[in-house]
Short mmCIF file of C-alpha atoms in Angstrom, two decimals:
data_model
loop_
_atom_site.label_atom_id
_atom_site.label_comp_id
_atom_site.label_asym_id
_atom_site.label_seq_id
_atom_site.Cartn_x
_atom_site.Cartn_y
_atom_site.Cartn_z
CA UNK A 1 0.73 19.28 -13.93
CA UNK A 2 3.83 21.11 -12.69
CA UNK A 3 5.62 21.36 -9.36
CA UNK A 4 5.30 24.91 -8.03
CA UNK A 5 6.70 24.93 -4.49
CA UNK A 6 8.64 22.94 -1.86
CA UNK A 7 8.25 23.73 1.83
CA UNK A 8 10.13 22.17 4.75
CA UNK A 9 9.06 21.80 8.40
CA UNK A 10 11.49 20.83 11.17
CA UNK A 11 9.22 19.36 13.85
CA UNK A 12 9.74 17.67 17.23
CA UNK A 13 10.96 15.24 18.31
CA UNK A 14 13.64 15.00 15.55
CA UNK A 15 11.92 14.95 12.18
CA UNK A 16 11.86 16.95 8.93
CA UNK A 17 8.70 17.03 6.80
CA UNK A 18 8.48 18.17 3.18
CA UNK A 19 5.40 19.45 1.37
CA UNK A 20 5.41 19.65 -2.43
CA UNK A 21 2.69 21.70 -4.15
CA UNK A 22 1.51 21.57 -7.77
CA UNK A 23 -0.38 23.92 -10.05
CA UNK A 24 -3.38 21.56 -9.99
CA UNK A 25 -3.78 21.82 -6.22
CA UNK A 26 -2.54 18.30 -5.45
CA UNK A 27 0.05 18.24 -2.69
CA UNK A 28 2.39 15.51 -1.50
CA UNK A 29 4.30 14.90 1.73
CA UNK A 30 7.71 13.34 2.30
CA UNK A 31 10.11 12.85 5.18
CA UNK A 32 13.70 13.66 4.18
CA UNK A 33 15.77 13.33 7.33
CA UNK A 34 19.07 12.16 8.69
CA UNK A 35 18.66 11.98 12.43
CA UNK A 36 20.79 14.72 13.96
CA UNK A 37 21.45 16.41 10.59
CA UNK A 38 18.04 17.93 9.81
CA UNK A 39 19.38 21.33 8.76
CA UNK A 40 21.98 19.75 6.48
CA UNK A 41 19.38 17.64 4.70
CA UNK A 42 17.03 20.63 4.46
CA UNK A 43 19.77 22.55 2.66
CA UNK A 44 20.22 19.64 0.23
CA UNK A 45 16.48 19.49 -0.48
CA UNK A 46 16.31 23.19 -1.23
CA UNK A 47 19.33 22.95 -3.49
CA UNK A 48 17.64 20.11 -5.37
CA UNK A 49 14.41 22.09 -5.61
CA UNK A 50 16.03 24.20 -8.34
CA UNK A 51 16.03 21.08 -10.53
CA UNK A 52 12.42 20.05 -9.92
CA UNK A 53 10.28 23.20 -9.63
CA UNK A 54 8.41 23.50 -12.93
CA UNK A 55 8.80 19.78 -13.67
CA UNK A 56 6.08 17.14 -14.09
CA UNK A 57 5.67 15.35 -10.70
CA UNK A 58 4.42 12.20 -12.43
CA UNK A 59 7.86 11.45 -13.92
CA UNK A 60 9.24 9.98 -10.70
CA UNK A 61 11.86 7.69 -12.24
CA UNK A 62 13.25 10.46 -14.39
CA UNK A 63 13.32 12.83 -11.41
CA UNK A 64 15.26 10.24 -9.39
CA UNK A 65 17.75 9.80 -12.21
CA UNK A 66 18.28 13.55 -12.50
CA UNK A 67 18.71 14.08 -8.75
CA UNK A 68 20.90 11.01 -8.21
CA UNK A 69 22.97 10.85 -11.40
CA UNK A 70 22.82 14.47 -12.49
CA UNK A 71 25.63 15.45 -10.14
CA UNK A 72 29.19 14.16 -10.33
CA UNK A 73 29.12 13.23 -6.60
CA UNK A 74 26.26 11.04 -5.53
CA UNK A 75 24.94 8.82 -2.77
CA UNK A 76 25.60 8.91 0.95
CA UNK A 77 23.19 9.72 3.77
CA UNK A 78 22.63 13.42 3.08
CA UNK A 79 22.06 13.44 -0.67
CA UNK A 80 20.12 10.18 -0.75
CA UNK A 81 17.90 11.17 2.19
CA UNK A 82 17.07 14.44 0.47
CA UNK A 83 16.09 12.50 -2.66
CA UNK A 84 14.09 10.03 -0.54
CA UNK A 85 11.82 12.67 0.95
CA UNK A 86 11.25 14.30 -2.43
CA UNK A 87 10.47 10.93 -4.00
CA UNK A 88 7.97 10.02 -1.24
CA UNK A 89 6.11 13.29 -1.82
CA UNK A 90 6.00 12.69 -5.59
CA UNK A 91 4.46 9.26 -5.04
CA UNK A 92 1.92 10.83 -2.67
CA UNK A 93 0.96 13.25 -5.46
CA UNK A 94 0.78 10.47 -8.05
CA UNK A 95 -1.40 8.27 -5.86
CA UNK A 96 -3.78 11.14 -5.19
CA UNK A 97 -3.95 11.93 -8.92
CA UNK A 98 -4.95 8.34 -9.72
CA UNK A 99 -7.05 7.99 -6.55
CA UNK A 100 -5.08 4.90 -5.52
CA UNK A 101 -2.70 3.88 -2.74
CA UNK A 102 0.91 3.80 -3.91
CA UNK A 103 1.17 0.02 -3.68
CA UNK A 104 -1.57 -0.29 -6.32
CA UNK A 105 0.76 1.59 -8.69
CA UNK A 106 3.63 -0.78 -7.85
CA UNK A 107 1.92 -4.07 -8.68
CA UNK A 108 -0.79 -4.19 -6.05
CA UNK A 109 -1.10 -5.72 -2.62
CA UNK A 110 0.36 -9.14 -1.89
CA UNK A 111 -0.80 -9.14 1.76
CA UNK A 112 -3.74 -7.88 3.80
CA UNK A 113 -1.78 -6.62 6.80
CA UNK A 114 1.79 -6.10 7.96
CA UNK A 115 3.33 -7.32 11.20
CA UNK A 116 4.94 -4.62 13.34
CA UNK A 117 7.25 -4.64 16.36
CA UNK A 118 7.72 -2.28 19.27
CA UNK A 119 10.89 -0.96 20.91
CA UNK A 120 11.72 -1.64 24.56
CA UNK A 121 14.54 -0.76 26.93
CA UNK A 122 15.89 2.55 25.67
CA UNK A 123 19.37 3.54 24.53
CA UNK A 124 21.00 1.91 27.54
CA UNK A 125 18.78 -1.14 27.88
CA UNK A 126 17.11 -1.62 31.25
CA UNK A 127 13.86 -3.01 32.70
CA UNK A 128 13.41 -4.95 29.49
CA UNK A 129 11.54 -7.92 30.97
CA UNK A 130 8.70 -5.77 32.32
CA UNK A 131 8.62 -3.62 29.19
CA UNK A 132 8.38 -6.69 26.97
CA UNK A 133 5.47 -8.03 29.00
CA UNK A 134 3.67 -4.71 28.63
CA UNK A 135 4.10 -4.66 24.86
CA UNK A 136 2.87 -8.22 24.51
CA UNK A 137 -0.13 -7.31 26.67
CA UNK A 138 -0.75 -4.43 24.25
CA UNK A 139 -0.98 -6.95 21.41
CA UNK A 140 2.49 -6.92 19.87
CA UNK A 141 3.93 -10.27 18.83
CA UNK A 142 7.50 -8.98 18.54
CA UNK A 143 9.76 -6.50 20.31
CA UNK A 144 13.23 -5.08 19.69
CA UNK A 145 15.88 -3.89 22.11
CA UNK A 146 19.45 -2.66 22.13
CA UNK A 147 21.81 -5.46 23.03
CA UNK A 148 24.40 -3.52 24.99
CA UNK A 149 25.76 -0.17 25.97
CA UNK A 150 29.11 0.84 24.48
CA UNK A 151 31.75 -1.86 24.11
CA UNK A 152 35.46 -1.59 23.30
CA UNK A 153 37.28 -3.67 20.67
CA UNK A 154 38.04 -6.16 23.44
CA UNK A 155 35.91 -5.68 26.52
CA UNK A 156 34.93 -7.19 29.84
CA UNK A 157 33.08 -10.47 29.79
CA UNK A 158 30.87 -9.03 32.51
CA UNK A 159 29.30 -6.83 29.83
CA UNK A 160 28.60 -9.96 27.84
CA UNK A 161 27.01 -11.58 30.90
CA UNK A 162 24.86 -8.50 31.48
CA UNK A 163 23.65 -8.52 27.89
CA UNK A 164 22.80 -12.22 28.05
CA UNK A 165 20.95 -11.73 31.33
CA UNK A 166 18.77 -9.02 29.75
CA UNK A 167 17.90 -11.18 26.76
CA UNK A 168 17.17 -14.12 29.04
CA UNK A 169 14.84 -11.93 31.10
CA UNK A 170 12.89 -10.92 28.00
CA UNK A 171 12.61 -14.47 26.74
CA UNK A 172 11.40 -15.65 30.15
CA UNK A 173 8.89 -12.80 30.33
CA UNK A 174 7.30 -13.32 26.91
CA UNK A 175 7.65 -17.05 26.26
CA UNK A 176 8.96 -18.86 23.22
CA UNK A 177 6.59 -17.55 20.54
CA UNK A 178 7.24 -13.80 20.75
CA UNK A 179 9.91 -12.47 18.41
CA UNK A 180 12.88 -10.68 19.98
CA UNK A 181 15.00 -8.47 17.74
CA UNK A 182 18.40 -7.67 19.22
CA UNK A 183 19.99 -4.49 17.87
CA UNK A 184 23.78 -4.33 18.23
CA UNK A 185 23.52 -0.81 16.71
CA UNK A 186 27.03 -1.13 15.31
CA UNK A 187 28.30 -0.63 18.86
CA UNK A 188 30.11 -3.96 18.87
CA UNK A 189 33.36 -4.80 17.11
CA UNK A 190 33.95 -8.13 15.39
CA UNK A 191 35.86 -9.73 18.27
CA UNK A 192 33.08 -9.15 20.80
CA UNK A 193 30.28 -9.76 18.28
CA UNK A 194 31.52 -13.33 17.75
CA UNK A 195 31.23 -13.98 21.48
CA UNK A 196 27.82 -12.37 21.84
CA UNK A 197 26.11 -14.05 18.90
CA UNK A 198 27.20 -17.47 20.13
CA UNK A 199 26.02 -16.78 23.68
CA UNK A 200 22.67 -15.39 22.50
CA UNK A 201 21.75 -18.35 20.35
CA UNK A 202 19.95 -20.38 23.07
CA UNK A 203 17.43 -17.55 23.43
CA UNK A 204 16.48 -17.78 19.75
CA UNK A 205 16.44 -14.14 18.67
CA UNK A 206 14.16 -13.19 15.81
CA UNK A 207 17.25 -11.50 14.36
CA UNK A 208 20.57 -9.92 15.31
CA UNK A 209 20.80 -6.43 13.87
CA UNK A 210 23.93 -4.56 12.80
CA UNK A 211 26.38 -6.83 14.67
CA UNK A 212 29.10 -4.66 13.11
CA UNK A 213 29.13 -1.29 11.40
CA UNK A 214 28.08 -1.39 7.72
CA UNK A 215 31.57 -0.29 6.67
CA UNK A 216 32.76 -3.56 8.23
CA UNK A 217 30.21 -5.82 6.53
CA UNK A 218 32.98 -8.18 5.41
CA UNK A 219 33.10 -9.29 9.07
CA UNK A 220 29.62 -10.81 8.71
CA UNK A 221 31.24 -13.86 7.10
CA UNK A 222 33.13 -14.61 10.30
CA UNK A 223 30.20 -13.73 12.56
CA UNK A 224 27.85 -16.00 10.61
CA UNK A 225 30.12 -18.94 11.42
CA UNK A 226 29.34 -18.52 15.12
CA UNK A 227 25.54 -18.46 14.97
CA UNK A 228 22.47 -19.79 13.22
CA UNK A 229 20.44 -16.70 14.24
CA UNK A 230 19.25 -14.57 11.32
CA UNK A 231 21.57 -11.62 10.71
CA UNK A 232 20.07 -8.25 9.74
CA UNK A 233 21.63 -5.01 8.56
CA UNK A 234 21.10 -2.15 6.12
CA UNK A 235 19.68 0.92 7.87
CA UNK A 236 22.87 2.87 7.03
CA UNK A 237 23.11 1.69 3.43
CA UNK A 238 21.84 3.55 0.38
CA UNK A 239 20.43 2.65 -3.06
CA UNK A 240 20.65 -0.60 -5.00
CA UNK A 241 24.35 -0.15 -5.48
CA UNK A 242 24.97 0.00 -1.74
CA UNK A 243 23.18 -3.33 -1.20
CA UNK A 244 24.63 -5.16 -4.20
CA UNK A 245 27.77 -6.60 -2.61
CA UNK A 246 26.02 -7.37 0.69
CA UNK A 247 23.46 -9.54 -1.07
CA UNK A 248 26.00 -11.20 -3.32
CA UNK A 249 28.18 -12.20 -0.35
CA UNK A 250 25.30 -14.21 1.12
CA UNK A 251 25.92 -13.64 4.85
CA UNK A 252 22.84 -11.55 5.63
CA UNK A 253 19.34 -12.95 6.14
CA UNK A 254 17.36 -9.73 6.51
CA UNK A 255 18.00 -6.33 4.97
CA UNK A 256 16.68 -3.18 6.65
CA UNK A 257 16.72 -0.29 4.17
CA UNK A 258 15.28 2.98 5.47
CA UNK A 259 12.86 4.57 2.99
CA UNK A 260 13.87 8.05 4.18
CA UNK A 261 17.56 7.28 3.58
CA UNK A 262 17.91 4.58 0.90
CA UNK A 263 16.36 6.45 -2.03
CA UNK A 264 12.62 6.47 -1.42
CA UNK A 265 9.75 4.11 -2.14
CA UNK A 266 10.52 2.87 -5.66
CA UNK A 267 14.25 2.60 -5.03
CA UNK A 268 13.61 0.49 -1.94
CA UNK A 269 11.11 -1.62 -3.90
CA UNK A 270 13.97 -2.36 -6.31
CA UNK A 271 16.24 -3.23 -3.37
CA UNK A 272 13.56 -5.56 -1.97
CA UNK A 273 13.26 -7.29 -5.35
CA UNK A 274 17.03 -7.79 -5.44
CA UNK A 275 16.87 -9.30 -1.95
CA UNK A 276 14.04 -11.62 -2.96
CA UNK A 277 16.25 -13.01 -5.74
CA UNK A 278 18.84 -13.88 -3.06
CA UNK A 279 16.20 -15.43 -0.74
CA UNK A 280 16.65 -12.57 1.76
CA UNK A 281 13.85 -11.00 3.82
CA UNK A 282 13.12 -7.28 4.23
CA UNK A 283 12.30 -5.48 7.48
CA UNK A 284 12.40 -1.73 6.74
CA UNK A 285 14.08 0.53 9.29
CA UNK A 286 11.75 3.26 10.59
CA UNK A 287 12.30 4.91 13.98
CA UNK A 288 10.91 8.06 12.34
CA UNK A 289 7.64 9.89 11.79
CA UNK A 290 4.26 9.09 10.23
CA UNK A 291 5.22 9.95 6.64
CA UNK A 292 8.21 7.60 6.75
CA UNK A 293 6.07 4.85 8.29
CA UNK A 294 3.34 5.27 5.69
CA UNK A 295 5.99 5.01 2.98
CA UNK A 296 7.29 1.79 4.54
CA UNK A 297 3.83 0.28 4.73
CA UNK A 298 3.22 1.05 1.06
CA UNK A 299 6.40 -0.90 0.29
CA UNK A 300 5.56 -3.75 2.67
CA UNK A 301 2.13 -4.20 1.15
CA UNK A 302 3.50 -4.98 -2.32
CA UNK A 303 6.74 -6.77 -1.32
CA UNK A 304 6.33 -10.50 -0.63
CA UNK A 305 9.63 -10.79 1.27
CA UNK A 306 8.78 -8.00 3.75
CA UNK A 307 8.16 -9.85 7.00
CA UNK A 308 7.95 -7.21 9.75
CA UNK A 309 7.95 -3.43 10.10
CA UNK A 310 9.66 -1.20 12.64
CA UNK A 311 7.54 1.68 13.98
CA UNK A 312 8.31 4.43 16.46
CA UNK A 313 5.22 4.73 18.67
CA UNK A 314 6.54 5.19 22.21
CA UNK A 315 10.20 4.82 21.19
CA UNK A 316 12.72 6.41 23.54
CA UNK A 317 13.58 9.13 21.01
CA UNK A 318 10.03 10.50 20.85
CA UNK A 319 10.05 13.11 23.59
CA UNK A 320 7.66 16.02 23.19
CA UNK A 321 5.81 14.58 20.18
CA UNK A 322 4.99 11.10 18.95
CA UNK A 323 4.05 9.23 15.82
CA UNK A 324 0.32 9.96 15.80
CA UNK A 325 0.43 13.65 16.75
CA UNK A 326 0.70 14.90 13.16
CA UNK A 327 -2.17 12.86 11.67
CA UNK A 328 -5.76 13.96 11.19
CA UNK A 329 -6.84 10.33 11.62
CA UNK A 330 -4.46 8.38 13.90
CA UNK A 331 -6.64 5.27 13.46
CA UNK A 332 -4.94 4.49 10.15
CA UNK A 333 -2.02 3.10 12.19
CA UNK A 334 -4.19 1.12 14.59
CA UNK A 335 -2.33 -2.03 15.63
CA UNK A 336 -4.38 -5.18 16.07
CA UNK A 337 -2.81 -8.45 17.25
CA UNK A 338 0.61 -7.13 16.31
CA UNK A 339 -0.40 -6.15 12.76
CA UNK A 340 -1.50 -3.01 10.92
CA UNK A 341 -4.00 -3.27 8.09
CA UNK A 342 -3.15 -2.08 4.60
CA UNK A 343 -3.56 1.65 4.11
CA UNK A 344 -6.33 2.20 1.56
CA UNK A 345 -6.57 5.96 1.06
CA UNK A 346 -4.93 7.49 -2.04
CA UNK A 347 -1.22 8.25 -2.11
CA UNK A 348 0.60 7.53 1.13
CA UNK A 349 -2.71 6.64 2.75
CA UNK A 350 -2.48 9.23 5.53
CA UNK A 351 -3.74 12.79 5.97
CA UNK A 352 -1.25 15.16 7.56
CA UNK A 353 -2.59 17.70 10.06
CA UNK A 354 -0.91 20.71 8.48
CA UNK A 355 -2.03 23.09 11.22
CA UNK A 356 -0.28 20.89 13.80
CA UNK A 357 2.81 20.66 11.60
CA UNK A 358 3.03 24.44 11.33
CA UNK A 359 2.44 24.89 15.05
CA UNK A 360 5.22 22.47 15.98
CA UNK A 361 7.58 23.75 13.28
CA UNK A 362 7.53 27.07 15.13
CA UNK A 363 9.07 25.15 18.05
CA UNK A 364 11.41 23.03 15.92
CA UNK A 365 14.17 20.89 17.38
CA UNK A 366 17.93 20.63 17.71
CA UNK A 367 18.13 16.86 18.24
CA UNK A 368 21.59 15.32 18.24
CA UNK A 369 22.61 11.83 19.24
CA UNK A 370 24.87 11.58 22.30
CA UNK A 371 28.62 11.13 21.99
CA UNK A 372 29.74 8.21 24.14
CA UNK A 373 33.24 7.46 25.39
CA UNK A 374 34.91 4.33 26.69
CA UNK A 375 36.43 4.15 30.16
CA UNK A 376 39.83 5.03 28.65
CA UNK A 377 38.44 8.20 27.04
CA UNK A 378 38.28 7.00 23.44
CA UNK A 379 35.11 7.73 21.47
CA UNK A 380 32.64 4.82 21.45
CA UNK A 381 30.03 3.90 18.86
CA UNK A 382 26.56 5.11 19.81
#
């Protein structure tokens, strides 16, 4: 079997889908995307296609090695995301060839279902208490929300009070047993993060996510001294080598690799195994489309330290299209009691509605994240 063609589709709300075809009629789908940089990643995928057209799609490890190590410059969000989408599609092909879900080719299932959480509150968190109640009523056992709006290196304590009040409202609305993930989104600097994590502790967050930017991960040592809440990070980190120092330092409790950014399914399985050796949990990042989510669920199913999965249904980014719109059978992602059952169909376990993909690709998107500024005019972290 040989790879004959790669085709890309830029579809709303902010996604990029990849279809890989073979000379035996088996096709695979991947989701190579950096949010806000879809055209840049598309260019990288097409450049890489010169190295894989005509190759055997079953040799996934070798293909990864060629695409990652075959160039003098490697890694980073663009190149690794391009590889990730290609790698997902190759696994989809391989699973279909063997008539097995991908997790069966990676050691088999170690769970029957995966817990998922739902987003509430939007980019600038508001009305979170009511939103949390609604998600719990819909069956979710965990929610996640942004902690704050933008914050300066040293900022007003009133912003801290507002953040605490929002978290308190969610905890009061949902009770003690519902998990609350609090995403700092890298918007907070070390000085304010120390204050916030200490103040949040009475509300028992499920985890505190990206309390500082990943390029400042050394600050996690100081932040960890101020809280017993689990600390999570990793959505903007790539490959095993990007996670190596973080795990060795021992200040993170949960890693959140993104399977459309970190290197794909097998690379993230290797990252998860590294984390397991350090007694660290995995909660894959996935505010993306159905192909990315299916890839995550394949990983979760065969990774014993995966404890919860992000998913984008109804997330504030999904305007114009949503997670289920591109599937022939949306029921594969049916959430019951806050869990989704293992996908059992071959490959990624989903069937893409190609007619819908082509229809929406004609519309496309130009999604970009906002640029925020502080009151003094300096650029703020979004």
